[in-house]
Amino acid sequence: MTEESLTKTNFIRDIIDEHNRTGRFGGRVHTRFPPEPNGYLHIGHAKALVIDFGMAEDYGGLTNLRYDDTNPVKEDVEFVDAIKEDIHWLGFDWGDREYYASDYFEPLYEMAVKLINKGKAYVDELSADEMREYRGTLTEPGKNSPWRDRPIAENQDLFKRMRAGEFPDGSLTLRAKIDMASPNMNMRDPVMYRIIHTEHHRTGNKWCIYPMYDFAHGQSDSLECITHSMCSLEYENHRPLYDWFLDELEIFHPQQIEFARLNLTHTVMSKRKLRKLVEEGHVAGWTDPRMPTLAAMRRRGYPPTAIREFIDTIGVAKADSFVEVELLEHIVRDQLNLTSPRRMAVLERLKVVIDNYPSDLEEEFDVPDFPQDPENSATRKVPFGRVIYIERSDFEETPPPKYFRLSPGREVRLMNAYYVTCTGVVKDEHGNLLEIHCNYDPETRGGMSPDGRKVKGTIHWVAENHAIDAECRLYEQMFANEHPEDLPEGETFMDYFDPDSKKVLIAKLEPSLTEAKVGEVFQFVRNGYFTLDSEDSKPGALIFNRTIGLVDSWAKVHK
RNA sequence: UGGGGCAUGGUGCAAUGGCAGCACACCGGACUUUGAAUCCGUGAAUCUUGGUUCGACUCCAAGUGCCCCGGCCA
């Protein structure tokens, strides 16, 4: 396998390779990640992150972090720290290159003045409604604003007074003088500056005019000498404008490249919808483990490397696409399988009394954390006793075909312990199962029989005397529908929100789990991967999140 | 007066004029002290119609379908 074949090729690499061939940027690759601080980062941002940081890394370049904070009414400091934490968690680093579009308000203002002086920008007095009317439609040209040909000196004066705060919000705008008949709506004299008398989270009350995205982004890229400015497909129509400003300003000209954003089945990605889930209390905040935010995935126990591998696996292209969430889950399981120590925990318990086990006897087994690789595996002590708990689903009084767990008269292996045979059941007056009784075979200590006798079923257990209680939170997809963002008329994504996507139970755990630490993920054998909840768990009142269940092919056959 | 994009198995991504491949999902089997993992195997795709070419997923033309654009949001 050659070096190149390890790295998947994609159209962005092709473009960069071409630039390197022609020498457009002198072989330099410098990217930027430009989040707006108005919400938490989600798995869709992870794609942008991997592209922005990953591409630069691969080509020996750097990536800047730059907050796109040009709209003070929508943005908040609350999110800037959360965003940084998420980026670091994924393993990316911007060094000391932490920038803000608001750092450039002064040079941006100068650039606007330059365009005014060139006769390429003007102060408009049209109201928002009027401007909409003048803009025309998709199929009809717009018409020029009556203020479009105002003398340059007047524009200079008015713009200066806009900055000075002489005018109320919405009364004036600065617009680029391009072409009201352009088939590209973005070129119909786009607004460059608007008046907003709102305190900005960084610049305070210094400014009351704020640049629009289109007037800020390209020039910020230029100021930072960014070479490749990757963004999502909907900005494709903005590229001519991105280029126009840079050309008219005659400043360094980065290349904007657009790619398809990530869509995942069974989830919603729009900030508006995620915010709704949070604000209406359907989930416990932005870090509720069901959320597609990076903070939620961290809390849930997803390894950051799994997220990066996932993004690498899905590739980058320009076609709109929907990735099945099963692929993400597969990669999470795949990594956790290799790294998670095994433990025994009984989620929904059934009491088992081993009648022929001496009531004064208690044993301890040394059990490897990684039974696949016992030679290199650490071990821990697991106590055993006359009364144990097993999983309720591991016993059937009348077993269905192909069932090879416990049922009356049948023998199974208690993992790492003994073979037991079910001898009877105890029920209450309503016929509810209370407990079952077994006999064990002392010859099978450790789970092996000297006579070579086979048992088909191996089940896990926890000794009653030493079990610890812990809350376990089990999560399913938040939305039953594959495409909750693409619904027929009259339906909303909330129609498909599944309130049962979170289930809480009190489980019985083997005692070694008392020492679990936040950030460690365990495999609760035959149940799935679990991690301590970073927000709600307390010593003595442990709470575990199920990161993800194990593949359950029995459930498939059985149903 | 409309413009800009995109089309390969169920899903996602490759193949850059030379045998359509990989992963997930699905289905079957083997193995198993986790019905997990692992191993083996089956099925399944180039939007349509023309053209260029010895040869087309790839180039050309026409068509079809889907996405984006009429915020003083980003």
XYZ file of C-alpha atoms (C1' of nucleotides) in Angstrom:
633
model
C 0.000 0.000 0.000
C 1.458 3.314 -1.002
C 1.514 6.453 1.077
C -1.089 8.218 -1.074
C -3.606 5.436 -1.016
C -3.955 5.864 2.734
C -5.393 9.310 2.207
C -8.622 9.410 0.289
C -8.583 11.780 -2.595
C -11.307 14.358 -3.020
C -12.140 17.343 -5.158
C -10.688 19.837 -2.687
C -7.325 18.113 -2.820
C -7.511 18.237 -6.569
C -7.973 21.996 -6.418
C -5.143 22.454 -3.926
C -2.862 20.204 -5.975
C -3.656 22.312 -9.016
C -2.818 25.493 -7.108
C 0.436 23.946 -6.053
C 1.203 23.008 -9.643
C 0.535 26.499 -10.926
C 2.086 28.170 -7.902
C -0.944 30.345 -7.197
C -0.239 30.485 -3.478
C 3.414 29.572 -3.617
C 2.634 26.100 -2.284
C 1.106 27.547 0.848
C -2.076 26.123 2.411
C -3.613 28.178 5.191
C -7.250 27.633 6.181
C -9.639 28.955 8.768
C -12.522 27.595 10.825
C -15.174 30.314 11.132
C -17.924 29.458 13.629
C -20.574 31.986 14.566
C -20.754 32.062 18.377
C -24.486 31.554 18.525
C -24.791 27.899 19.470
C -22.930 24.709 20.216
C -20.853 22.906 17.622
C -22.483 19.767 16.233
C -21.388 16.792 14.196
C -21.905 18.834 11.032
C -19.289 21.285 12.266
C -17.004 18.332 12.857
C -16.998 17.788 9.112
C -15.956 21.389 8.520
C -13.366 21.065 11.278
C -11.834 17.951 9.781
C -11.760 19.563 6.360
C -10.365 22.901 7.509
C -7.807 21.582 9.973
C -7.180 18.244 8.308
C -6.475 19.670 4.888
C -4.025 22.242 6.224
C -2.334 19.586 8.335
C -1.933 17.285 5.345
C -0.349 20.002 3.268
C 1.905 21.256 6.038
C -0.132 24.405 6.587
C -1.965 26.103 9.425
C -5.544 26.804 10.413
C -6.876 29.889 12.156
C -9.833 29.923 14.467
C -11.964 32.896 13.594
C -15.276 33.722 15.165
C -17.685 35.162 12.676
C -19.160 37.689 15.061
C -20.595 40.407 12.866
C -24.119 40.357 14.284
C -24.279 41.386 17.952
C -27.973 40.628 18.307
C -27.461 36.891 17.695
C -24.147 36.165 19.300
C -22.999 35.515 22.807
C -19.765 34.917 24.754
C -21.465 31.915 26.313
C -20.652 29.966 23.185
C -17.098 31.007 22.458
C -15.529 28.958 25.230
C -17.725 25.965 24.528
C -16.647 26.084 20.896
C -12.958 26.148 21.800
C -13.362 23.193 24.140
C -15.037 21.158 21.423
C -12.342 21.900 18.868
C -9.604 20.909 21.284
C -11.505 17.787 22.234
C -11.420 16.708 18.608
C -7.671 17.157 18.737
C -7.287 20.298 16.651
C -5.237 23.311 17.598
C -5.054 26.842 16.228
C -1.999 27.853 18.244
C -2.155 31.550 19.036
C -4.228 32.294 15.954
C -7.525 32.974 17.661
C -9.235 35.748 15.732
C -12.567 37.500 15.548
C -14.160 39.179 12.596
C -14.827 41.981 15.070
C -11.034 42.461 15.315
C -11.275 43.779 11.773
C -14.079 46.290 12.181
C -11.655 49.187 11.726
C -9.898 47.958 8.553
C -13.265 46.816 7.231
C -14.580 50.338 7.745
C -11.598 51.689 5.808
C -12.313 49.264 2.999
C -15.874 50.458 2.834
C -14.635 54.035 2.608
C -12.337 52.993 -0.202
C -15.262 51.574 -2.163
C -17.246 54.740 -1.526
C -14.335 56.790 -2.844
C -14.199 54.589 -5.922
C -17.866 55.200 -6.526
C -18.560 51.532 -5.819
C -20.669 51.933 -2.693
C -23.462 54.227 -1.620
C -25.607 55.060 1.364
C -29.184 54.006 0.790
C -32.304 55.340 2.510
C -34.675 52.632 1.340
C -36.507 50.851 4.132
C -36.202 47.093 4.421
C -39.556 46.657 2.731
C -38.745 49.035 -0.065
C -35.422 47.388 -0.629
C -37.152 44.066 -1.026
C -39.477 45.529 -3.633
C -36.651 47.154 -5.531
C -34.671 43.932 -5.543
C -36.914 42.316 -8.145
C -37.585 38.583 -8.255
C -35.758 35.483 -9.349
C -37.032 35.960 -12.881
C -37.308 39.753 -13.067
C -34.562 42.338 -12.735
C -34.602 44.748 -9.837
C -34.492 48.501 -10.177
C -31.989 51.039 -8.955
C -32.510 52.762 -5.655
C -33.173 56.513 -6.016
C -30.167 57.052 -3.751
C -27.854 54.991 -5.895
C -26.222 57.940 -7.653
C -25.751 60.155 -4.658
C -22.507 62.148 -4.959
C -19.418 60.541 -3.488
C -18.927 63.352 -1.010
C -22.434 62.853 0.323
C -21.818 59.118 0.743
C -18.602 59.867 2.612
C -20.391 62.229 4.930
C -23.406 60.016 5.555
C -21.327 56.900 6.176
C -19.182 58.767 8.657
C -22.322 59.946 10.456
C -23.760 56.402 10.414
C -20.697 55.328 12.320
C -21.030 58.311 14.648
C -24.455 57.087 15.666
C -26.534 59.884 14.194
C -29.153 57.556 12.733
C -31.541 55.006 14.186
C -31.470 51.278 13.430
C -32.674 50.429 9.952
C -32.784 53.978 8.664
C -29.738 53.747 6.395
C -27.532 51.075 4.871
C -24.320 51.096 2.934
C -24.689 49.107 -0.282
C -22.262 47.970 -2.941
C -23.005 49.424 -6.367
C -22.949 46.362 -8.587
C -25.879 45.406 -10.798
C -29.572 45.445 -9.941
C -30.253 43.323 -13.012
C -27.838 40.534 -12.153
C -29.348 37.053 -12.397
C -27.487 36.364 -9.149
C -29.548 38.009 -6.428
C -26.458 38.435 -4.275
C -25.045 40.865 -6.800
C -28.074 43.179 -6.780
C -26.410 45.918 -4.749
C -25.909 43.864 -1.565
C -25.954 45.575 1.803
C -22.443 46.000 3.239
C -23.273 47.749 6.511
C -26.363 48.108 8.622
C -27.051 50.161 11.732
C -27.501 48.160 14.935
C -27.366 49.972 18.260
C -26.625 46.842 20.247
C -23.704 46.087 22.508
C -21.274 43.644 20.953
C -19.772 40.874 23.104
C -16.252 42.044 22.250
C -16.356 45.602 20.977
C -18.967 46.787 23.445
C -20.564 50.008 22.321
C -17.726 51.141 20.109
C -19.706 50.419 16.969
C -23.283 50.936 15.928
C -22.739 49.876 12.330
C -21.891 46.259 11.608
C -20.641 44.674 8.390
C -22.678 41.944 6.743
C -21.211 38.454 6.371
C -20.458 39.041 2.697
C -18.529 42.200 3.377
C -16.632 40.699 6.308
C -15.749 37.149 5.450
C -13.662 37.449 2.308
C -11.715 40.422 3.570
C -11.090 38.697 6.902
C -9.732 35.759 4.926
C -7.607 38.173 2.951
C -6.298 39.981 6.032
C -5.253 36.637 7.513
C -3.707 35.542 4.221
C -5.948 32.508 4.087
C -5.378 30.546 0.888
C -8.337 28.178 0.854
C -11.630 29.218 2.374
C -13.888 26.173 2.613
C -17.591 26.582 3.216
C -20.852 24.837 2.499
C -22.741 24.684 -0.767
C -25.215 27.453 -0.068
C -22.371 29.967 -0.337
C -21.689 29.018 -3.910
C -23.943 31.859 -5.042
C -21.957 34.210 -2.851
C -18.604 33.437 -4.433
C -18.985 36.052 -7.200
C -19.532 38.637 -4.486
C -16.654 37.302 -2.391
C -14.476 37.718 -5.473
C -15.939 41.128 -6.392
C -15.060 42.759 -3.065
C -11.523 41.387 -3.127
C -10.981 42.468 -6.714
C -12.398 45.951 -6.216
C -10.346 46.358 -3.044
C -7.281 44.998 -4.857
C -6.174 42.920 -1.878
C -4.883 39.362 -1.448
C -7.388 36.982 -2.971
C -8.045 33.621 -1.295
C -9.987 30.837 -3.030
C -13.443 29.981 -1.714
C -14.321 26.300 -2.132
C -17.758 24.894 -1.367
C -18.606 21.364 -0.223
C -21.799 19.564 0.790
C -22.637 19.823 4.455
C -23.240 16.698 6.496
C -26.763 15.392 6.977
C -27.347 12.504 9.359
C -30.405 10.258 9.463
C -32.630 10.271 12.553
C -31.448 13.662 13.674
C -31.842 17.385 13.104
C -28.903 19.650 12.555
C -30.324 23.131 12.266
C -29.490 25.376 15.177
C -33.060 26.646 15.220
C -34.440 23.152 15.765
C -31.776 22.175 18.270
C -32.485 25.350 20.166
C -36.182 24.510 20.198
C -35.474 21.103 21.738
C -33.404 22.784 24.427
C -35.648 25.739 25.132
C -38.845 23.736 25.306
C -37.209 21.259 27.634
C -37.564 18.166 25.478
C -33.927 17.466 26.214
C -31.722 18.362 29.160
C -29.784 21.148 27.449
C -27.250 21.307 24.637
C -25.246 18.493 26.218
C -28.121 16.041 26.551
C -26.480 12.854 25.282
C -29.120 12.471 22.569
C -28.160 15.745 20.954
C -25.926 15.757 17.861
C -23.671 18.348 19.481
C -20.042 17.509 20.076
C -20.472 18.331 23.763
C -23.308 15.806 23.960
C -21.288 13.132 22.202
C -18.424 13.726 24.594
C -20.790 13.378 27.548
C -22.194 10.245 26.030
C -18.786 8.622 25.700
C -18.099 8.869 21.979
C -14.334 8.915 21.458
C -13.209 12.003 19.514
C -11.107 9.770 17.302
C -14.266 7.954 16.265
C -15.810 11.204 15.121
C -12.751 12.056 13.092
C -12.620 8.603 11.579
C -16.293 8.900 10.735
C -15.733 12.160 8.896
C -12.771 10.666 7.052
C -14.873 7.690 6.087
C -17.780 9.612 4.624
C -15.548 11.675 2.375
C -16.085 15.104 0.890
C -18.054 15.910 -2.226
C -20.467 18.413 -3.680
C -23.521 16.170 -3.889
C -26.186 16.667 -1.228
C -26.220 13.530 0.858
C -27.634 11.819 3.896
C -25.281 9.646 5.870
C -26.848 6.825 7.847
C -26.274 7.258 11.554
C -25.493 3.533 11.664
C -22.103 4.247 10.137
C -21.205 6.623 12.970
C -22.410 4.054 15.487
C -20.398 1.321 13.828
C -17.211 3.347 14.095
C -17.901 4.236 17.724
C -18.422 0.552 18.597
C -15.426 -0.456 16.590
C -13.110 1.809 18.574
C -14.709 1.197 21.951
C -14.468 -2.554 21.468
C -10.690 -2.179 21.428
C -10.358 0.261 24.314
C -13.130 -0.434 26.824
C -12.473 -2.690 29.816
C -15.280 -5.211 30.371
C -17.456 -5.142 33.449
C -20.575 -6.990 34.576
C -23.758 -5.068 35.212
C -27.355 -6.236 35.367
C -29.754 -3.672 33.973
C -33.122 -5.344 34.570
C -32.649 -7.914 37.227
C -33.970 -11.315 38.150
C -32.931 -12.849 41.461
C -31.315 -16.266 41.371
C -30.748 -18.503 44.399
C -28.181 -21.243 43.990
C -29.577 -23.785 46.413
C -26.616 -26.117 46.605
C -24.091 -23.327 47.082
C -23.027 -23.239 50.762
C -24.708 -20.290 52.436
C -21.553 -19.430 54.368
C -19.352 -19.469 51.273
C -18.202 -16.434 49.336
C -15.711 -16.575 46.507
C -13.857 -14.040 44.423
C -12.809 -14.522 40.831
C -9.969 -12.790 39.046
C -11.494 -11.616 35.820
C -9.558 -10.025 32.933
C -10.658 -6.619 31.647
C -10.112 -7.866 28.118
C -11.029 -11.550 27.914
C -9.906 -11.654 24.264
C -6.381 -10.914 25.341
C -6.070 -12.314 28.876
C -2.245 -12.431 28.698
C -1.926 -8.652 28.427
C -5.020 -7.750 30.322
C -5.365 -6.275 33.753
C -7.732 -8.162 36.058
C -10.088 -7.209 38.798
C -11.770 -9.147 41.604
C -15.381 -10.097 41.117
C -17.220 -11.532 44.144
C -19.635 -14.431 43.827
C -22.265 -15.734 46.224
C -25.285 -17.918 46.791
C -27.684 -15.211 45.661
C -27.025 -13.359 42.421
C -28.839 -11.230 39.886
C -29.078 -12.057 36.237
C -30.703 -10.180 33.387
C -34.451 -10.699 33.291
C -34.190 -11.396 29.568
C -31.757 -14.245 30.227
C -34.525 -16.450 31.581
C -37.618 -17.769 29.818
C -40.008 -20.178 31.462
C -41.114 -21.374 28.066
C -38.135 -20.720 25.813
C -38.760 -19.761 22.182
C -37.007 -21.785 19.482
C -33.247 -21.259 19.295
C -33.199 -19.704 22.766
C -30.093 -20.824 24.552
C -30.179 -18.913 27.764
C -31.688 -20.153 31.036
C -34.991 -21.952 31.383
C -36.280 -24.703 33.692
C -34.070 -27.771 33.474
C -31.470 -26.095 31.272
C -27.837 -25.465 32.053
C -25.918 -22.295 31.242
C -22.574 -20.833 32.150
C -22.388 -17.912 34.536
C -19.593 -15.986 32.909
C -16.256 -16.583 34.674
C -18.008 -18.559 37.445
C -19.908 -21.832 37.275
C -22.374 -23.827 35.253
C -25.835 -23.649 36.759
C -29.013 -25.549 36.012
C -32.411 -24.100 36.659
C -34.400 -26.185 39.089
C -37.477 -24.111 39.724
C -39.242 -20.765 39.811
C -41.012 -18.798 42.524
C -44.014 -16.605 41.705
C -46.353 -14.378 43.648
C -50.100 -14.897 43.847
C -50.575 -13.034 40.538
C -48.187 -15.294 38.726
C -45.369 -12.746 38.550
C -41.905 -14.193 38.565
C -40.113 -13.386 41.837
C -36.973 -15.456 41.697
C -35.607 -18.638 40.254
C -33.628 -21.453 41.787
C -30.605 -23.226 40.421
C -28.008 -25.799 41.310
C -24.391 -25.233 40.396
C -21.708 -27.698 39.439
C -18.661 -27.146 41.707
C -16.492 -28.910 39.123
C -16.990 -26.069 36.652
C -15.266 -23.306 38.583
C -14.066 -20.579 36.246
C -16.606 -21.619 33.677
C -15.016 -24.770 32.336
C -16.150 -28.326 32.812
C -13.570 -31.075 33.280
C -15.702 -33.526 31.305
C -15.704 -31.219 28.274
C -19.456 -30.832 28.408
C -20.663 -27.891 26.343
C -23.213 -25.290 27.247
C -24.485 -23.032 24.578
C -25.420 -20.084 26.736
C -23.135 -17.817 28.743
C -24.775 -15.116 30.801
C -23.492 -12.353 33.057
C -24.423 -11.832 36.704
C -23.774 -9.764 39.782
C -23.568 -11.088 43.384
C -26.355 -9.652 45.518
C -24.170 -9.101 48.582
C -21.663 -6.899 46.819
C -23.679 -5.290 44.065
C -23.764 -1.525 43.882
C -26.757 0.436 42.658
C -26.370 2.928 39.864
C -28.678 4.855 37.634
C -28.256 3.910 34.007
C -29.562 6.145 31.260
C -30.263 4.392 28.008
C -30.527 6.444 24.851
C -32.134 5.740 21.513
C -32.485 7.901 18.429
C -34.353 11.090 19.277
C -36.354 10.819 16.075
C -38.077 7.720 14.806
C -38.175 9.181 11.322
C -35.076 8.800 9.170
C -35.419 12.317 7.818
C -37.069 14.499 10.462
C -36.046 17.598 8.533
C -37.649 16.482 5.293
C -41.327 15.917 6.032
C -44.551 16.156 4.053
C -46.657 19.315 4.318
C -48.313 19.732 7.672
C -45.842 17.625 9.624
C -43.115 18.980 11.833
C -39.960 17.378 13.138
C -41.439 17.492 16.642
C -44.144 15.051 15.522
C -41.381 12.469 15.404
C -39.577 13.347 18.608
C -39.546 10.189 20.701
C -39.965 11.002 24.401
C -38.962 7.402 25.163
C -35.585 7.974 23.554
C -34.257 8.272 27.085
C -34.890 5.441 29.523
C -33.680 5.450 33.103
C -33.162 2.341 35.216
C -31.507 1.411 38.452
C -28.966 -1.255 37.666
C -26.904 -3.623 39.786
C -23.182 -3.296 39.090
C -20.134 -5.290 40.039
C -18.324 -3.438 42.879
C -15.205 -2.471 40.923
C -17.289 0.105 39.099
C -17.227 2.305 42.187
C -13.853 3.430 40.930
C -15.072 4.518 37.517
C -13.899 7.967 36.447
C -15.409 10.513 34.122
C -14.083 9.941 30.633
C -13.610 6.177 30.984
C -15.860 4.022 28.874
C -16.619 0.450 29.953
C -18.275 -2.346 28.148
C -21.034 -3.685 30.349
C -20.762 -7.173 29.002
C -23.593 -8.184 26.653
C -25.296 -4.809 27.278
C -23.249 -2.093 25.654
C -20.764 0.663 26.357
C -21.281 2.903 29.373
C -19.580 5.944 30.792
C -20.008 7.980 33.947
C -22.186 11.026 33.428
C -19.996 14.089 33.694
C -22.723 16.400 34.939
C -25.018 14.478 37.274
C -23.059 11.548 38.686
C -21.808 11.779 42.261
C -19.787 9.408 44.429
C -22.289 7.164 46.140
C -24.964 8.044 43.586
C -23.412 6.922 40.357
C -25.018 7.663 37.031
C -23.933 5.992 33.829
C -24.835 6.918 30.277
C -25.100 4.196 27.708
C -22.761 5.345 24.973
C -24.134 2.791 22.567
C -25.581 -0.702 22.761
C -23.910 -3.808 21.425
C -25.102 -5.260 18.146
C -27.906 -7.609 19.134
C -28.545 -10.196 16.474
C -30.705 -12.250 18.844
C -33.154 -9.353 19.136
C -33.387 -9.425 15.360
C -34.159 -13.122 15.076
C -36.366 -13.092 18.107
C -38.678 -10.315 16.937
C -34.368 37.243 -16.819
C -33.613 33.727 -14.320
C -28.847 32.126 -12.120
C -25.683 28.646 -9.554
C -24.835 23.472 -8.335
C -25.436 18.093 -8.225
C -26.648 12.923 -10.302
C -22.412 5.540 -9.413
C -25.684 -0.646 -5.333
C -30.371 0.716 0.178
C -26.598 4.747 2.226
C -21.860 7.405 1.727
C -17.436 7.743 -1.076
C -13.739 5.984 -5.092
C -12.440 4.811 -10.164
C -9.410 11.606 -13.433
C -10.527 7.609 -21.638
C -8.600 1.062 -20.286
C -11.465 -5.297 -15.807
C -16.931 -0.292 -11.799
C -14.151 -0.813 -6.191
C -14.272 0.261 -0.648
C -17.095 1.020 3.852
C -21.795 0.805 6.318
C -26.539 -1.547 5.942
C -28.841 -6.178 4.357
C -28.887 -11.633 3.835
C -26.458 -16.564 4.686
C -22.662 -19.583 7.140
C -18.368 -20.719 10.604
C -16.440 -19.768 15.410
C -17.481 -18.162 20.356
C -16.773 -18.181 28.366
C -20.203 -11.496 25.425
C -26.325 -14.156 20.477
C -20.500 -8.942 20.901
C -16.010 -9.189 18.341
C -13.617 -12.170 14.536
C -13.697 -15.125 9.900
C -15.954 -16.719 5.205
C -19.666 -15.928 1.637
C -24.333 -13.998 -1.368
C -27.189 -10.227 -3.478
C -27.066 -5.191 -5.118
C -25.156 0.666 -8.970
C -22.936 4.388 -13.491
C -30.415 9.365 -14.361
C -32.259 9.133 -19.894
C -31.313 9.521 -25.195
C -27.939 10.492 -28.791
C -22.742 11.558 -30.335
C -17.043 11.214 -30.281
C -13.678 6.919 -29.580
C -10.706 0.558 -30.739
C -12.702 1.577 -25.833
C -17.053 6.304 -22.056
C -18.836 6.540 -14.996
C -15.234 9.815 -17.222
C -15.430 13.864 -23.162
C -19.631 16.489 -26.212
C -25.077 17.581 -27.035
C -30.071 17.485 -25.639
C -33.382 16.050 -21.958
C -35.042 14.484 -16.886
C -34.755 14.791 -11.618
C -33.043 16.956 -7.022
C -30.686 21.084 -4.106
C -29.536 26.444 -3.360
C -30.648 31.893 -4.218
C -35.648 37.328 -3.732
C -32.583 38.765 5.423
C -30.531 45.359 6.968
C -28.936 36.355 9.128
C -24.483 33.532 8.756
